[in-house]
C-alpha cells in the first residue's frame, strides 16, 4: 500500500535554478546555502529534491538545512524517504531527526506502516516514540507488538514513551519485562511500575543497584533520579560511596534531577569531596539548580489506592444534570486547522515537477516549537539510544541559520570539479625531525636567517622561527629564484664574458633542504666566523590565532598541529577539541557526528584523549558504529580506559566489531 503524501503547498519561484541542472558539487552546496539563508518561494521543494541525490555530502547538507528550518510541512514529505533502500545510516538518522524534532501532523496509518516495516533498529526505536505521541491510546496494539520486539532498544524506548504519554493498557506486558535479559529494559520497566505504585518493582531496582556491572548500576541511578521520592534519595546517598568515579558523577546528576531540599544539601556537601573532579561537578550542579524552583515529587501509592482520587470528578451531580451545556472538545486541535487534500498515490516531490498551489501557507516559527527533549536511561551493554547520536547540535526553531556557518565560496573543491583532488601531505625536511609548524603552514618566500636561533654546530639552523602565516595579498615567489653568485677569491678576476659562478658546491658547505613553497636554498661556504647576511624581513600576518586552522592552497585545510583535513569544518572542530575550555569540547562533540570520512576518525582519535569520561564514552559509541582496522584499534585503546564506564562499553562493543 503506497504511503499518502500530502502536497507541499508551496509555489516555486521560476527563477530558481533547477537542481537537476546543477552538476558541480560545490555549486550544489552553494545553492543549498542560498536556499537556507534566503528561503525564496520554493526553497523547501528544492531542498527535499537535493536531499535525495546520490552524493552523500549534498544530501546531508540539504537534510541539515531542513532540520534547521523546522517547517511543519516537511516531516510528511520525509516519512516516505525512510522506505527508500540504499540510504546511509547518517542520512536516515537525519531524516528521523527531522520527523522527531519538527512539530507537525503525521497520519497515524502511514506512520504505523513505516514503523512496522522498518529494519534499522536505531530508526525504529525513534519512530516508536513518534508513533505513540501521534496515535496515543489508539495505537496500543502496535505498541504491545513493539514491547515484544526482538531488539532491546525498541522495547526500552516503547516503555519510556508509554510512561511519558500515560498510555493505559500495557501494564501486564511491561510487568513481564521485569525479567527481560537486557538491563535497560528491566530498569525502564521497574521505573514505570514504581511510578504506578508497585512496591515489588522498587525491590528490583534496589537489587540491581548492588550488581557488579557498572552499566547496570548507572542505569538504576538514572531511574532513581527520575523517580525522585524519598526512598530513591536514600539509595542515591548510599551510591555516593561507590568505588567508580563515573557512578559517583552519575549520582550527582541524579541528585540535581531530584532537586529537592535534601538533594541540594547533599550536592552542596559533595563540593568538598576528596576527588577534585567529583567536587567540581558537584559545585557546578549546585550553582546551576540553586535558583530554580524545588521539585515536588509525590510518593508513589499502591495501585489499588490510585482509583478513588480519580473517581469523584467524573460524576459530580451538577455536571451530570446538565450534560447539554458542555461543548464537545475537539479531538485534535492541530488536525482541525490542517486540511489535507485526499490525493491517493501521490509520491514525494520529483525534480522538475513541483506542484505549486495558488495559496502558499507560510510557516510560523512561534507556532512550531520543537518537541520537548527526550530522556531515557543510559543504554546498557553498549546499546545505542534512540534519539541521540551522540548528541546532535540543538537547533533553535526561529534561527534561520544554514548548516554552513561561513558565507563565501566553498574551499572544499574547485568550482568545476565533482570531487576535490586528493593532495599529497606535506613532507618534513630531511635531515632533522619534523616540526608542527612545518607541517601546518607554508613558509614565507624568503630564505631562513642564520641568526634566528642560537648557533648550533651540528645541525643547520631550524626555520621554525621563520614560518609565519603569509599575508593574503602576497604572491608566491618564483619556484627557483636566481642564485646569488659567491664572491670570487681574493686576487682573482672572473674572465670577461663568462657566466657568473653558481652557488657554492655541496662539498663547501651543507645546503639547506628545500621546503614546499620555497625555492631551493642558496648554499653558503662553510667559512668559520663568516659574517651573517642581513636579517631578512618577514611578513607579519594580520591575525594569527594560535589554534585556528588555515585553508591550504589546494582547498584542504591544515590545523595548527599540522593535520590536514578535507573540510574546513573538520579543522574547526579539531581546534575546539584542542581548547582548554570544557564548553568547547562539548560543542565539538555535538558537531563530530556530522563529520564524514577520514576527518571523523582523526577527530575521534583526538577526542579519545579528552579527560572528560562522558566525552570518551561518546567517542566509544560513535566508534562502535564503524568498521575497519582503524575503528577496531581505537576501540581497543578505549577498552583500556581508566573509566569503568568507558572500558565496559568498549569491551562489549569489540565483541560486536570483530
PDB file of N, CA and C in Angstrom, residues 136-207:
ATOM      1  N   UNK A 136      -1.440   7.760  20.376  1.00  0.00           N
ATOM      2  CA  UNK A 136      -1.957   7.704  21.736  1.00  0.00           C
ATOM      3  C   UNK A 136      -2.532   6.340  22.071  1.00  0.00           C
ATOM      4  N   UNK A 137      -3.666   6.349  22.778  1.00  0.00           N
ATOM      5  CA  UNK A 137      -4.289   5.093  23.203  1.00  0.00           C
ATOM      6  C   UNK A 137      -4.799   4.279  22.030  1.00  0.00           C
ATOM      7  N   UNK A 138      -5.010   4.896  20.860  1.00  0.00           N
ATOM      8  CA  UNK A 138      -5.478   4.139  19.699  1.00  0.00           C
ATOM      9  C   UNK A 138      -4.401   3.215  19.138  1.00  0.00           C
ATOM     10  N   UNK A 139      -3.160   3.422  19.527  1.00  0.00           N
ATOM     11  CA  UNK A 139      -2.083   2.585  18.995  1.00  0.00           C
ATOM     12  C   UNK A 139      -1.591   1.544  19.966  1.00  0.00           C
ATOM     13  N   UNK A 140      -2.420   1.145  20.940  1.00  0.00           N
ATOM     14  CA  UNK A 140      -1.973   0.192  21.960  1.00  0.00           C
ATOM     15  C   UNK A 140      -1.567  -1.134  21.330  1.00  0.00           C
ATOM     16  N   UNK A 141      -2.294  -1.598  20.337  1.00  0.00           N
ATOM     17  CA  UNK A 141      -1.971  -2.896  19.733  1.00  0.00           C
ATOM     18  C   UNK A 141      -0.575  -2.880  19.118  1.00  0.00           C
ATOM     19  N   UNK A 142      -0.254  -1.816  18.389  1.00  0.00           N
ATOM     20  CA  UNK A 142       1.078  -1.717  17.789  1.00  0.00           C
ATOM     21  C   UNK A 142       2.147  -1.549  18.858  1.00  0.00           C
ATOM     22  N   UNK A 143       1.847  -0.795  19.917  1.00  0.00           N
ATOM     23  CA  UNK A 143       2.819  -0.615  20.991  1.00  0.00           C
ATOM     24  C   UNK A 143       3.086  -1.931  21.722  1.00  0.00           C
ATOM     25  N   UNK A 144       2.066  -2.756  21.898  1.00  0.00           N
ATOM     26  CA  UNK A 144       2.291  -4.066  22.514  1.00  0.00           C
ATOM     27  C   UNK A 144       3.202  -4.925  21.639  1.00  0.00           C
ATOM     28  N   UNK A 145       3.033  -4.811  20.322  1.00  0.00           N
ATOM     29  CA  UNK A 145       3.927  -5.549  19.424  1.00  0.00           C
ATOM     30  C   UNK A 145       5.363  -5.052  19.551  1.00  0.00           C
ATOM     31  N   UNK A 146       5.529  -3.746  19.752  1.00  0.00           N
ATOM     32  CA  UNK A 146       6.882  -3.201  19.930  1.00  0.00           C
ATOM     33  C   UNK A 146       7.483  -3.622  21.268  1.00  0.00           C
ATOM     34  N   UNK A 147       6.632  -3.833  22.284  1.00  0.00           N
ATOM     35  CA  UNK A 147       7.146  -4.334  23.562  1.00  0.00           C
ATOM     36  C   UNK A 147       7.704  -5.741  23.427  1.00  0.00           C
ATOM     37  N   UNK A 148       7.259  -6.459  22.422  1.00  0.00           N
ATOM     38  CA  UNK A 148       7.768  -7.812  22.171  1.00  0.00           C
ATOM     39  C   UNK A 148       8.787  -7.839  21.042  1.00  0.00           C
ATOM     40  N   UNK A 149       9.291  -6.678  20.621  1.00  0.00           N
ATOM     41  CA  UNK A 149      10.262  -6.626  19.522  1.00  0.00           C
ATOM     42  C   UNK A 149      11.546  -7.357  19.912  1.00  0.00           C
ATOM     43  N   UNK A 150      12.242  -7.850  18.901  1.00  0.00           N
ATOM     44  CA  UNK A 150      13.469  -8.596  19.168  1.00  0.00           C
ATOM     45  C   UNK A 150      14.636  -7.751  19.601  1.00  0.00           C
ATOM     46  N   UNK A 151      14.600  -6.442  19.371  1.00  0.00           N
ATOM     47  CA  UNK A 151      15.725  -5.593  19.750  1.00  0.00           C
ATOM     48  C   UNK A 151      15.422  -4.907  21.080  1.00  0.00           C
ATOM     49  N   UNK A 152      16.356  -4.926  22.020  1.00  0.00           N
ATOM     50  CA  UNK A 152      16.078  -4.321  23.334  1.00  0.00           C
ATOM     51  C   UNK A 152      15.904  -2.812  23.279  1.00  0.00           C
ATOM     52  N   UNK A 153      16.523  -2.142  22.288  1.00  0.00           N
ATOM     53  CA  UNK A 153      16.366  -0.690  22.211  1.00  0.00           C
ATOM     54  C   UNK A 153      14.928  -0.312  21.889  1.00  0.00           C
ATOM     55  N   UNK A 154      14.296  -1.098  21.035  1.00  0.00           N
ATOM     56  CA  UNK A 154      12.897  -0.828  20.701  1.00  0.00           C
ATOM     57  C   UNK A 154      12.023  -1.081  21.920  1.00  0.00           C
ATOM     58  N   UNK A 155      12.265  -2.168  22.636  1.00  0.00           N
ATOM     59  CA  UNK A 155      11.464  -2.467  23.828  1.00  0.00           C
ATOM     60  C   UNK A 155      11.640  -1.383  24.888  1.00  0.00           C
ATOM     61  N   UNK A 156      12.881  -0.971  25.119  1.00  0.00           N
ATOM     62  CA  UNK A 156      13.136   0.037  26.155  1.00  0.00           C
ATOM     63  C   UNK A 156      12.497   1.373  25.796  1.00  0.00           C
ATOM     64  N   UNK A 157      12.604   1.791  24.544  1.00  0.00           N
ATOM     65  CA  UNK A 157      12.014   3.072  24.148  1.00  0.00           C
ATOM     66  C   UNK A 157      10.494   3.019  24.172  1.00  0.00           C
ATOM     67  N   UNK A 158       9.930   1.867  23.876  1.00  0.00           N
ATOM     68  CA  UNK A 158       8.470   1.737  23.936  1.00  0.00           C
ATOM     69  C   UNK A 158       7.981   1.931  25.372  1.00  0.00           C
ATOM     70  N   UNK A 159       8.688   1.361  26.329  1.00  0.00           N
ATOM     71  CA  UNK A 159       8.307   1.558  27.737  1.00  0.00           C
ATOM     72  C   UNK A 159       8.407   3.034  28.105  1.00  0.00           C
ATOM     73  N   UNK A 160       9.458   3.685  27.670  1.00  0.00           N
ATOM     74  CA  UNK A 160       9.650   5.097  28.019  1.00  0.00           C
ATOM     75  C   UNK A 160       8.523   5.971  27.483  1.00  0.00           C
ATOM     76  N   UNK A 161       8.134   5.750  26.226  1.00  0.00           N
ATOM     77  CA  UNK A 161       7.113   6.619  25.654  1.00  0.00           C
ATOM     78  C   UNK A 161       5.736   6.293  26.225  1.00  0.00           C
ATOM     79  N   UNK A 162       5.484   5.052  26.602  1.00  0.00           N
ATOM     80  CA  UNK A 162       4.216   4.721  27.265  1.00  0.00           C
ATOM     81  C   UNK A 162       4.142   5.441  28.611  1.00  0.00           C
ATOM     82  N   UNK A 163       5.257   5.459  29.341  1.00  0.00           N
ATOM     83  CA  UNK A 163       5.291   6.195  30.611  1.00  0.00           C
ATOM     84  C   UNK A 163       5.139   7.694  30.377  1.00  0.00           C
ATOM     85  N   UNK A 164       5.813   8.209  29.371  1.00  0.00           N
ATOM     86  CA  UNK A 164       5.768   9.650  29.087  1.00  0.00           C
ATOM     87  C   UNK A 164       4.370  10.110  28.723  1.00  0.00           C
ATOM     88  N   UNK A 165       3.682   9.353  27.881  1.00  0.00           N
ATOM     89  CA  UNK A 165       2.361   9.748  27.402  1.00  0.00           C
ATOM     90  C   UNK A 165       1.226   9.251  28.296  1.00  0.00           C
ATOM     91  N   UNK A 166       1.518   8.407  29.287  1.00  0.00           N
ATOM     92  CA  UNK A 166       0.464   7.889  30.153  1.00  0.00           C
ATOM     93  C   UNK A 166      -0.539   7.026  29.416  1.00  0.00           C
ATOM     94  N   UNK A 167      -0.066   6.210  28.497  1.00  0.00           N
ATOM     95  CA  UNK A 167      -0.959   5.361  27.693  1.00  0.00           C
ATOM     96  C   UNK A 167      -1.326   4.129  28.515  1.00  0.00           C
ATOM     97  N   UNK A 168      -2.612   3.882  28.778  1.00  0.00           N
ATOM     98  CA  UNK A 168      -3.008   2.727  29.595  1.00  0.00           C
ATOM     99  C   UNK A 168      -3.100   1.456  28.751  1.00  0.00           C
ATOM    100  N   UNK A 169      -3.184   0.326  29.467  1.00  0.00           N
ATOM    101  CA  UNK A 169      -3.447  -0.935  28.795  1.00  0.00           C
ATOM    102  C   UNK A 169      -2.233  -1.806  28.556  1.00  0.00           C
ATOM    103  N   UNK A 170      -1.034  -1.351  28.919  1.00  0.00           N
ATOM    104  CA  UNK A 170       0.176  -2.138  28.646  1.00  0.00           C
ATOM    105  C   UNK A 170       0.870  -2.608  29.922  1.00  0.00           C
ATOM    106  N   UNK A 171       0.234  -2.425  31.106  1.00  0.00           N
ATOM    107  CA  UNK A 171       0.905  -2.762  32.359  1.00  0.00           C
ATOM    108  C   UNK A 171       1.265  -4.240  32.457  1.00  0.00           C
ATOM    109  N   UNK A 172       0.394  -5.188  32.079  1.00  0.00           N
ATOM    110  CA  UNK A 172       0.793  -6.606  32.199  1.00  0.00           C
ATOM    111  C   UNK A 172       2.013  -6.951  31.349  1.00  0.00           C
ATOM    112  N   UNK A 173       2.060  -6.415  30.140  1.00  0.00           N
ATOM    113  CA  UNK A 173       3.213  -6.702  29.278  1.00  0.00           C
ATOM    114  C   UNK A 173       4.501  -6.110  29.862  1.00  0.00           C
ATOM    115  N   UNK A 174       4.402  -4.901  30.428  1.00  0.00           N
ATOM    116  CA  UNK A 174       5.601  -4.276  30.999  1.00  0.00           C
ATOM    117  C   UNK A 174       6.031  -5.001  32.272  1.00  0.00           C
ATOM    118  N   UNK A 175       5.075  -5.478  33.072  1.00  0.00           N
ATOM    119  CA  UNK A 175       5.440  -6.238  34.269  1.00  0.00           C
ATOM    120  C   UNK A 175       6.199  -7.507  33.900  1.00  0.00           C
ATOM    121  N   UNK A 176       5.838  -8.112  32.781  1.00  0.00           N
ATOM    122  CA  UNK A 176       6.573  -9.294  32.338  1.00  0.00           C
ATOM    123  C   UNK A 176       7.998  -8.994  31.925  1.00  0.00           C
ATOM    124  N   UNK A 177       8.276  -7.741  31.551  1.00  0.00           N
ATOM    125  CA  UNK A 177       9.629  -7.365  31.129  1.00  0.00           C
ATOM    126  C   UNK A 177      10.570  -7.129  32.304  1.00  0.00           C
ATOM    127  N   UNK A 178      10.080  -7.253  33.551  1.00  0.00           N
ATOM    128  CA  UNK A 178      10.993  -7.171  34.691  1.00  0.00           C
ATOM    129  C   UNK A 178      12.012  -8.307  34.675  1.00  0.00           C
ATOM    130  N   UNK A 179      11.712  -9.369  33.941  1.00  0.00           N
ATOM    131  CA  UNK A 179      12.640 -10.496  33.812  1.00  0.00           C
ATOM    132  C   UNK A 179      13.350 -10.492  32.462  1.00  0.00           C
ATOM    133  N   UNK A 180      13.323  -9.357  31.773  1.00  0.00           N
ATOM    134  CA  UNK A 180      13.984  -9.269  30.467  1.00  0.00           C
ATOM    135  C   UNK A 180      15.494  -9.478  30.631  1.00  0.00           C
ATOM    136  N   UNK A 181      16.143 -10.124  29.667  1.00  0.00           N
ATOM    137  CA  UNK A 181      17.604 -10.319  29.792  1.00  0.00           C
ATOM    138  C   UNK A 181      18.409  -9.037  29.668  1.00  0.00           C
ATOM    139  N   UNK A 182      17.849  -7.985  29.088  1.00  0.00           N
ATOM    140  CA  UNK A 182      18.586  -6.737  28.914  1.00  0.00           C
ATOM    141  C   UNK A 182      18.352  -5.812  30.110  1.00  0.00           C
ATOM    142  N   UNK A 183      19.434  -5.261  30.616  1.00  0.00           N
ATOM    143  CA  UNK A 183      19.353  -4.434  31.821  1.00  0.00           C
ATOM    144  C   UNK A 183      18.512  -3.187  31.614  1.00  0.00           C
ATOM    145  N   UNK A 184      18.692  -2.527  30.469  1.00  0.00           N
ATOM    146  CA  UNK A 184      17.968  -1.273  30.254  1.00  0.00           C
ATOM    147  C   UNK A 184      16.462  -1.506  30.221  1.00  0.00           C
ATOM    148  N   UNK A 185      16.037  -2.615  29.643  1.00  0.00           N
ATOM    149  CA  UNK A 185      14.606  -2.926  29.605  1.00  0.00           C
ATOM    150  C   UNK A 185      14.096  -3.177  31.022  1.00  0.00           C
ATOM    151  N   UNK A 186      14.869  -3.915  31.816  1.00  0.00           N
ATOM    152  CA  UNK A 186      14.446  -4.180  33.198  1.00  0.00           C
ATOM    153  C   UNK A 186      14.351  -2.889  34.007  1.00  0.00           C
ATOM    154  N   UNK A 187      15.333  -2.009  33.847  1.00  0.00           N
ATOM    155  CA  UNK A 187      15.321  -0.761  34.618  1.00  0.00           C
ATOM    156  C   UNK A 187      14.137   0.106  34.214  1.00  0.00           C
ATOM    157  N   UNK A 188      13.885   0.237  32.916  1.00  0.00           N
ATOM    158  CA  UNK A 188      12.758   1.058  32.470  1.00  0.00           C
ATOM    159  C   UNK A 188      11.431   0.472  32.940  1.00  0.00           C
ATOM    160  N   UNK A 189      11.320  -0.855  32.917  1.00  0.00           N
ATOM    161  CA  UNK A 189      10.086  -1.485  33.391  1.00  0.00           C
ATOM    162  C   UNK A 189       9.884  -1.215  34.878  1.00  0.00           C
ATOM    163  N   UNK A 190      10.952  -1.369  35.666  1.00  0.00           N
ATOM    164  CA  UNK A 190      10.831  -1.131  37.106  1.00  0.00           C
ATOM    165  C   UNK A 190      10.488   0.326  37.396  1.00  0.00           C
ATOM    166  N   UNK A 191      11.107   1.249  36.691  1.00  0.00           N
ATOM    167  CA  UNK A 191      10.809   2.670  36.912  1.00  0.00           C
ATOM    168  C   UNK A 191       9.346   2.970  36.595  1.00  0.00           C
ATOM    169  N   UNK A 192       8.845   2.416  35.495  1.00  0.00           N
ATOM    170  CA  UNK A 192       7.448   2.639  35.117  1.00  0.00           C
ATOM    171  C   UNK A 192       6.507   2.080  36.184  1.00  0.00           C
ATOM    172  N   UNK A 193       6.789   0.874  36.665  1.00  0.00           N
ATOM    173  CA  UNK A 193       5.894   0.241  37.628  1.00  0.00           C
ATOM    174  C   UNK A 193       5.986   0.893  39.001  1.00  0.00           C
ATOM    175  N   UNK A 194       7.168   1.390  39.388  1.00  0.00           N
ATOM    176  CA  UNK A 194       7.291   2.095  40.670  1.00  0.00           C
ATOM    177  C   UNK A 194       6.418   3.338  40.671  1.00  0.00           C
ATOM    178  N   UNK A 195       6.390   4.059  39.569  1.00  0.00           N
ATOM    179  CA  UNK A 195       5.556   5.261  39.497  1.00  0.00           C
ATOM    180  C   UNK A 195       4.072   4.922  39.545  1.00  0.00           C
ATOM    181  N   UNK A 196       3.721   3.685  39.193  1.00  0.00           N
ATOM    182  CA  UNK A 196       2.324   3.263  39.296  1.00  0.00           C
ATOM    183  C   UNK A 196       1.994   2.680  40.666  1.00  0.00           C
ATOM    184  N   UNK A 197       2.997   2.567  41.548  1.00  0.00           N
ATOM    185  CA  UNK A 197       2.738   2.094  42.901  1.00  0.00           C
ATOM    186  C   UNK A 197       2.950   0.622  43.119  1.00  0.00           C
ATOM    187  N   UNK A 198       3.817  -0.018  42.344  1.00  0.00           N
ATOM    188  CA  UNK A 198       4.115  -1.440  42.534  1.00  0.00           C
ATOM    189  C   UNK A 198       5.377  -1.567  43.386  1.00  0.00           C
ATOM    190  N   UNK A 199       5.271  -1.945  44.659  1.00  0.00           N
ATOM    191  CA  UNK A 199       6.462  -1.972  45.531  1.00  0.00           C
ATOM    192  C   UNK A 199       7.487  -3.011  45.115  1.00  0.00           C
ATOM    193  N   UNK A 200       7.028  -4.116  44.502  1.00  0.00           N
ATOM    194  CA  UNK A 200       7.996  -5.142  44.116  1.00  0.00           C
ATOM    195  C   UNK A 200       8.956  -4.636  43.043  1.00  0.00           C
ATOM    196  N   UNK A 201       8.527  -3.645  42.268  1.00  0.00           N
ATOM    197  CA  UNK A 201       9.414  -3.091  41.248  1.00  0.00           C
ATOM    198  C   UNK A 201      10.564  -2.314  41.889  1.00  0.00           C
ATOM    199  N   UNK A 202      10.285  -1.618  42.996  1.00  0.00           N
ATOM    200  CA  UNK A 202      11.366  -0.896  43.680  1.00  0.00           C
ATOM    201  C   UNK A 202      12.376  -1.874  44.279  1.00  0.00           C
ATOM    202  N   UNK A 203      11.897  -3.010  44.743  1.00  0.00           N
ATOM    203  CA  UNK A 203      12.817  -4.042  45.233  1.00  0.00           C
ATOM    204  C   UNK A 203      13.746  -4.512  44.121  1.00  0.00           C
ATOM    205  N   UNK A 204      13.218  -4.599  42.920  1.00  0.00           N
ATOM    206  CA  UNK A 204      14.054  -4.984  41.778  1.00  0.00           C
ATOM    207  C   UNK A 204      15.143  -3.947  41.530  1.00  0.00           C
ATOM    208  N   UNK A 205      14.793  -2.661  41.620  1.00  0.00           N
ATOM    209  CA  UNK A 205      15.795  -1.607  41.427  1.00  0.00           C
ATOM    210  C   UNK A 205      16.882  -1.675  42.497  1.00  0.00           C
ATOM    211  N   UNK A 206      16.484  -1.894  43.741  1.00  0.00           N
ATOM    212  CA  UNK A 206      17.463  -1.943  44.826  1.00  0.00           C
ATOM    213  C   UNK A 206      18.405  -3.130  44.647  1.00  0.00           C
ATOM    214  N   UNK A 207      17.876  -4.243  44.168  1.00  0.00           N
ATOM    215  CA  UNK A 207      18.732  -5.408  43.936  1.00  0.00           C
ATOM    216  C   UNK A 207      19.723  -5.148  42.809  1.00  0.00           C
TER     217      UNK A 207
END
